[in-house]
Tab-separated table of C-alpha atoms in Angstrom:
chain	number	residue	atom	x	y	z
I	392	MET	CA	195.841	115.138	-29.996
I	393	LYS	CA	196.442	118.515	-28.698
I	394	LEU	CA	198.324	119.218	-25.437
I	395	CYS	CA	195.778	121.170	-22.898
I	396	VAL	CA	196.319	122.338	-19.440
I	397	CYS	CA	194.270	123.055	-16.395
I	398	PHE	CA	194.762	124.735	-13.022
I	399	TYR	CA	193.240	123.942	-10.600
I	400	TYR	CA	193.726	125.793	-7.878
I	401	PRO	CA	196.005	124.555	-5.656
I	402	ILE	CA	196.369	121.331	-7.987
I	403	PHE	CA	197.640	121.904	-10.904
I	404	ILE	CA	196.859	118.618	-13.874
I	405	THR	CA	198.362	118.287	-17.566
I	406	CYS	CA	195.849	116.924	-19.864
I	407	PHE	CA	196.068	115.151	-23.761
I	408	ALA	CA	192.188	116.412	-25.049
I	409	ASN	CA	190.380	116.708	-28.748
I	410	LYS	CA	189.751	119.852	-28.125
I	411	PRO	CA	191.014	122.868	-25.689
I	412	CYS	CA	189.382	122.869	-21.969
I	413	TYR	CA	190.786	126.161	-20.155
I	414	MET	CA	187.054	126.939	-18.500
I	415	SER	CA	189.077	125.927	-15.142
I	416	PHE	CA	190.996	128.649	-14.831
I	417	ILE	CA	191.398	131.413	-11.758
I	418	TYR	CA	192.694	133.437	-10.450
I	419	ILE	CA	196.062	132.135	-8.464
I	420	TYR	CA	198.632	134.883	-8.855
I	421	LYS	CA	198.145	136.055	-5.366
I	422	LYS	CA	197.525	133.046	-3.495
I	423	ALA	CA	200.902	129.761	-5.169
I	424	SER	CA	203.432	128.541	-2.708
I	425	ARG	CA	206.691	127.846	-3.624
I	426	LYS	CA	205.579	124.174	-4.621
I	427	GLU	CA	202.534	125.632	-6.741
I	428	ARG	CA	204.948	127.702	-8.853
I	429	GLU	CA	207.307	124.803	-9.467
I	430	GLN	CA	204.717	123.206	-10.916
I	431	VAL	CA	202.920	125.847	-12.176
I	432	ARG	CA	206.754	126.359	-14.537
I	433	SER	CA	207.086	122.448	-15.671
I	434	ILE	CA	203.699	122.633	-17.135
I	435	ILE	CA	204.552	125.666	-18.717
I	436	TYR	CA	207.845	123.962	-19.873
I	437	ASP	CA	206.092	120.849	-20.597
I	438	LEU	CA	203.456	123.002	-22.631
I	439	MET	CA	206.000	125.193	-24.398
I	440	LYS	CA	206.734	121.378	-26.558
I	441	TYR	CA	202.290	122.100	-28.438
I	442	ASN	CA	203.036	125.990	-29.061
I	443	PRO	CA	201.210	125.875	-32.502
I	444	THR	CA	201.961	129.330	-33.585
I	445	LYS	CA	205.335	129.467	-34.630
I	446	GLU	CA	205.360	133.784	-35.111
I	447	PRO	CA	203.292	135.192	-31.751
I	448	ALA	CA	204.541	138.254	-32.236
I	449	ALA	CA	203.621	139.099	-36.106
I	450	SER	CA	201.531	142.000	-35.677
I	451	TYR	CA	204.536	143.402	-32.957
I	452	TYR	CA	206.992	143.705	-36.347
I	453	THR	CA	208.634	146.657	-37.853
I	454	SER	CA	209.938	145.685	-40.603
I	455	THR	CA	207.349	143.679	-41.917
I	456	PRO	CA	203.596	144.260	-39.815
I	457	ASN	CA	201.704	142.026	-41.663
I	458	GLU	CA	197.972	140.728	-40.213
I	459	PRO	CA	199.511	136.882	-38.672
I	460	SER	CA	197.554	134.533	-40.986
I	461	GLY	CA	197.434	132.167	-37.214
I	462	PRO	CA	196.663	133.599	-33.709
I	463	SER	CA	197.389	136.851	-32.622
I	464	LEU	CA	199.468	138.379	-29.803
I	465	SER	CA	196.262	141.741	-30.462
I	466	GLY	CA	193.701	141.623	-28.278
I	467	LYS	CA	192.027	142.814	-24.593
I	468	TRP	CA	194.257	139.147	-22.422
I	469	THR	CA	193.354	139.267	-18.446
I	470	LEU	CA	196.424	137.404	-15.607
I	471	ILE	CA	195.126	134.378	-14.105
I	472	TYR	CA	198.892	133.745	-13.441
I	473	THR	CA	202.612	134.413	-12.411
I	474	ASP	CA	204.916	134.777	-10.925
I	475	ALA	CA	206.118	138.118	-11.079
I	476	PRO	CA	207.333	140.265	-7.956
I	477	ASP	CA	206.368	143.697	-8.799
I	478	ILE	CA	203.186	142.030	-9.493
I	479	THR	CA	202.881	139.601	-6.542
I	480	SER	CA	203.746	142.643	-4.649
I	481	LEU	CA	200.998	144.046	-5.607
I	482	ASP	CA	198.162	143.697	-3.169
I	483	PRO	CA	199.152	144.674	0.475
I	484	SER	CA	196.989	141.699	2.082
I	485	THR	CA	199.410	138.438	1.035
I	486	SER	CA	202.527	140.918	1.866
I	487	SER	CA	204.985	140.340	4.029
I	488	LEU	CA	205.218	143.393	5.689
I	489	PRO	CA	202.382	144.607	7.459
I	490	SER	CA	201.504	148.209	7.434
I	491	LEU	CA	200.452	150.464	10.058
I	492	LEU	CA	197.656	152.109	7.891
I	493	PRO	CA	195.312	150.958	5.744
I	494	SER	CA	195.181	150.519	2.043
I	495	THR	CA	194.094	153.177	-0.282
I	496	ALA	CA	193.154	150.983	-2.681
I	497	LYS	CA	191.791	146.824	-3.201
I	498	LEU	CA	193.547	145.154	-6.233
I	499	GLY	CA	192.077	143.992	-8.314
I	500	ARG	CA	192.634	142.482	-12.044
I	501	ILE	CA	195.317	142.438	-13.990
I	502	GLY	CA	195.296	142.719	-18.103
I	503	GLN	CA	196.941	144.448	-21.063
I	504	GLU	CA	195.982	145.701	-24.199
I	505	CYS	CA	197.998	145.103	-27.221
I	506	ASN	CA	196.944	147.377	-30.127
I	507	PRO	CA	199.965	147.967	-32.657
I	508	PRO	CA	202.050	149.205	-31.714
I	509	PHE	CA	201.552	149.574	-28.699
I	510	ILE	CA	200.851	147.703	-25.351
I	511	LYS	CA	199.288	148.553	-22.339
I	512	ASN	CA	199.245	147.023	-18.874
I	513	VAL	CA	196.308	147.346	-16.583
I	514	ILE	CA	195.894	146.984	-13.232
I	515	GLU	CA	192.465	147.343	-12.452
I	516	TRP	CA	191.789	149.281	-8.028
I	517	GLU	CA	188.839	148.617	-6.094
I	518	LYS	CA	187.429	150.512	-2.855
I	519	PRO	CA	189.180	149.507	-0.669
I	520	ASP	CA	186.740	147.416	1.614
I	521	TRP	CA	187.551	149.741	4.862
I	522	ILE	CA	185.651	152.665	3.731
I	523	PRO	CA	181.475	152.926	4.895
I	524	LEU	CA	179.823	153.688	1.866
I	525	TYR	CA	178.142	155.832	3.230
I	526	LEU	CA	180.754	157.854	3.601
I	527	PRO	CA	180.059	161.276	0.656
I	528	LEU	CA	181.600	161.239	-2.780
I	529	VAL	CA	182.400	157.028	-2.285
I	530	GLY	CA	179.905	155.750	-3.512
I	531	THR	CA	177.974	152.951	-2.934
I	532	ASP	CA	178.746	150.867	-6.095
I	533	SER	CA	181.712	149.180	-5.294
I	534	SER	CA	181.436	147.201	-8.692
I	535	SER	CA	181.307	150.577	-10.480
I	536	SER	CA	183.821	152.437	-7.999
I	537	THR	CA	187.155	151.325	-9.884
I	538	ILE	CA	190.068	152.589	-11.633
I	539	LEU	CA	192.194	151.379	-14.225
I	540	GLN	CA	196.016	152.130	-13.843
I	541	LYS	CA	197.263	151.699	-17.945
I	542	VAL	CA	201.384	151.484	-17.934
I	543	CYS	CA	201.771	152.696	-21.886
I	544	CYS	CA	204.617	150.461	-23.921
I	545	GLU	CA	205.479	150.936	-27.137
I	546	ALA	CA	206.539	146.703	-28.646
I	547	SER	CA	208.505	146.174	-31.299
I	548	SER	CA	209.258	142.533	-32.891
I	549	SER	CA	211.396	141.366	-35.943
I	550	PRO	CA	211.342	138.200	-37.768
I	551	THR	CA	214.423	137.115	-36.630
I	552	ASN	CA	213.290	136.715	-33.532
I	553	PRO	CA	209.281	136.167	-33.491
I	554	LYS	CA	208.769	135.116	-30.346
I	555	ILE	CA	210.637	137.998	-28.185
I	556	VAL	CA	208.980	141.725	-27.786
I	557	ASN	CA	210.946	144.378	-26.786
I	558	LEU	CA	209.566	147.146	-25.059
I	559	LYS	CA	209.905	151.248	-24.390
I	560	LEU	CA	207.797	153.324	-21.983
I	561	VAL	CA	206.233	156.303	-22.603
I	562	GLY	CA	203.738	157.008	-20.425
I	563	LEU	CA	200.663	156.326	-18.214
I	564	ASP	CA	197.520	155.999	-18.348
I	565	LEU	CA	194.278	156.620	-15.693
I	566	ALA	CA	190.354	156.053	-16.869
I	567	SER	CA	187.928	154.619	-14.896
I	568	GLY	CA	186.856	151.051	-14.793
I	569	GLY	CA	183.107	150.741	-13.850
I	570	THR	CA	179.928	151.833	-16.126
I	571	SER	CA	176.985	153.001	-14.045
I	572	SER	CA	172.992	153.320	-15.116
I	573	SER	CA	174.058	157.478	-14.149
I	574	SER	CA	177.198	157.012	-16.877
I	575	SER	CA	175.565	155.044	-19.560
I	576	SER	CA	173.107	157.920	-20.162
I	577	SER	CA	173.752	160.918	-22.828
I	578	SER	CA	172.362	163.589	-20.490
I	579	LYS	CA	175.338	165.511	-19.412
I	580	ASN	CA	172.886	167.729	-16.802
I	581	SER	CA	173.817	168.320	-13.137
I	582	ASP	CA	170.828	165.659	-11.600
I	583	SER	CA	172.898	162.410	-14.082
I	584	PHE	CA	176.112	164.377	-12.988
I	585	LEU	CA	175.510	164.395	-9.638
I	586	GLU	CA	173.071	160.463	-9.319
I	587	THR	CA	176.534	159.323	-10.810
I	588	ILE	CA	178.994	160.394	-8.112
I	589	GLN	CA	176.984	158.681	-5.550
I	590	GLU	CA	176.478	155.430	-7.332
I	591	VAL	CA	180.341	154.877	-8.568
I	592	GLY	CA	182.054	158.053	-6.593
I	593	LEU	CA	184.113	161.336	-7.267
I	594	LEU	CA	187.415	160.119	-8.605
I	595	PRO	CA	185.675	157.895	-11.519
I	596	THR	CA	183.174	160.025	-12.310
I	597	LEU	CA	185.855	162.496	-12.932
I	598	LEU	CA	188.096	159.689	-15.170
I	599	ASN	CA	185.252	158.983	-16.448
I	600	GLN	CA	184.850	162.417	-18.000
I	601	ASN	CA	187.997	163.322	-18.599
I	602	PRO	CA	190.635	159.542	-19.063
I	603	ILE	CA	193.865	160.809	-18.232
I	604	GLU	CA	197.147	160.203	-20.987
I	605	LEU	CA	200.627	160.976	-19.696
I	606	ARG	CA	203.207	160.803	-22.704
I	607	GLY	CA	206.592	161.647	-21.918
I	608	VAL	CA	209.007	163.497	-24.584
I	609	ILE	CA	211.391	161.007	-24.831
I	610	THR	CA	211.065	156.734	-24.582
I	611	LEU	CA	212.525	154.428	-22.029
I	612	PRO	CA	213.422	150.566	-21.890
I	613	PHE	CA	210.904	148.838	-19.950
I	614	GLY	CA	212.710	145.119	-20.608
I	615	THR	CA	211.919	142.078	-22.957
I	616	PHE	CA	209.702	139.419	-23.284
I	617	GLU	CA	209.090	135.699	-24.901
I	618	ILE	CA	205.880	134.498	-26.156
I	619	LEU	CA	207.078	130.669	-25.273
I	620	TYR	CA	202.697	130.120	-26.088
I	621	LEU	CA	200.235	131.025	-27.739
I	622	ASP	CA	197.156	130.195	-29.096
I	623	GLU	CA	193.460	131.469	-29.860
I	624	GLU	CA	192.124	132.029	-26.075
I	625	LEU	CA	195.912	131.550	-23.797
I	626	ARG	CA	198.908	133.409	-24.135
I	627	ILE	CA	202.199	132.585	-21.744
I	628	ILE	CA	204.828	135.138	-21.862
I	629	LYS	CA	208.941	134.677	-19.774
I	630	THR	CA	210.052	138.311	-18.568
I	631	GLY	CA	213.297	139.385	-18.947
I	632	GLN	CA	213.567	138.541	-15.329
I	633	ASN	CA	212.722	134.768	-16.165
I	634	TYR	CA	209.520	135.231	-13.648
I	635	LEU	CA	206.003	133.199	-15.879
I	636	ALA	CA	202.747	135.547	-16.642
I	637	VAL	CA	199.334	133.175	-17.867
I	638	ASN	CA	197.121	135.324	-19.295
I	639	VAL	CA	193.647	134.085	-21.266
I	640	ARG	CA	192.167	136.652	-24.179
I	641	GLN	CA	188.849	138.371	-22.784
I	642	LYS	CA	185.912	137.560	-25.386
I	643	GLY	CA	182.838	139.907	-25.437
I	644	THR	CA	180.622	140.405	-21.821
I	645	GLU	CA	183.946	138.896	-21.107
I	646	GLU	CA	186.042	142.407	-21.457
I	647	TRP	CA	186.503	144.543	-18.226
I	648	PHE	CA	188.788	147.478	-20.349
């Protein structure tokens, strides 16, 4: 018998089942109230008792970087819940402080790319709703007119603390998040380039052809996190500031970065 958790917004249910039942996850990190956050925290600490992975950070060991035999931290993850204010404050539509100016971008999905020895925190920015589609250079396909901001960190762990991951900030990446029918073509003539700009916008088109990678000459401490739960589908971590984050693993067609 394995403990599984279903997050039904705004009701959270813990249940026992023979198989995982994670299909009911939805994005609630922007909307959860204080009471709901307390409910989620209680569920998470119950779920910790059934963590099936003894060494969840094994793929980031610096001394013995062997590939773990069980579930691995490596892969692409999508955030479905967090109470960390540095994340929840990213969405201007839910901010407690009203802005006098319209937002220049709309928050999309949030994820994490774990590829040892690096971990990249990925934020998807969409075109704001107030920009009309008929304006030049902004793109007509909103689903493709996205930009990915990636905060790149170098990560490390050790067998003595197999649940703790230490982070150092190494740089920032900017890339196009969408793909269009024009950009997917191998043709690079001027007509194809202009068609792509018309479809997805100027900046996503430029970043699709020339993604930006900024790297500093030194690395800076960027905190730590503890892996509370890890299986093949679900990952829960606690930051050094005691905030929680729940992620689900991207698979196949679910990948968006």
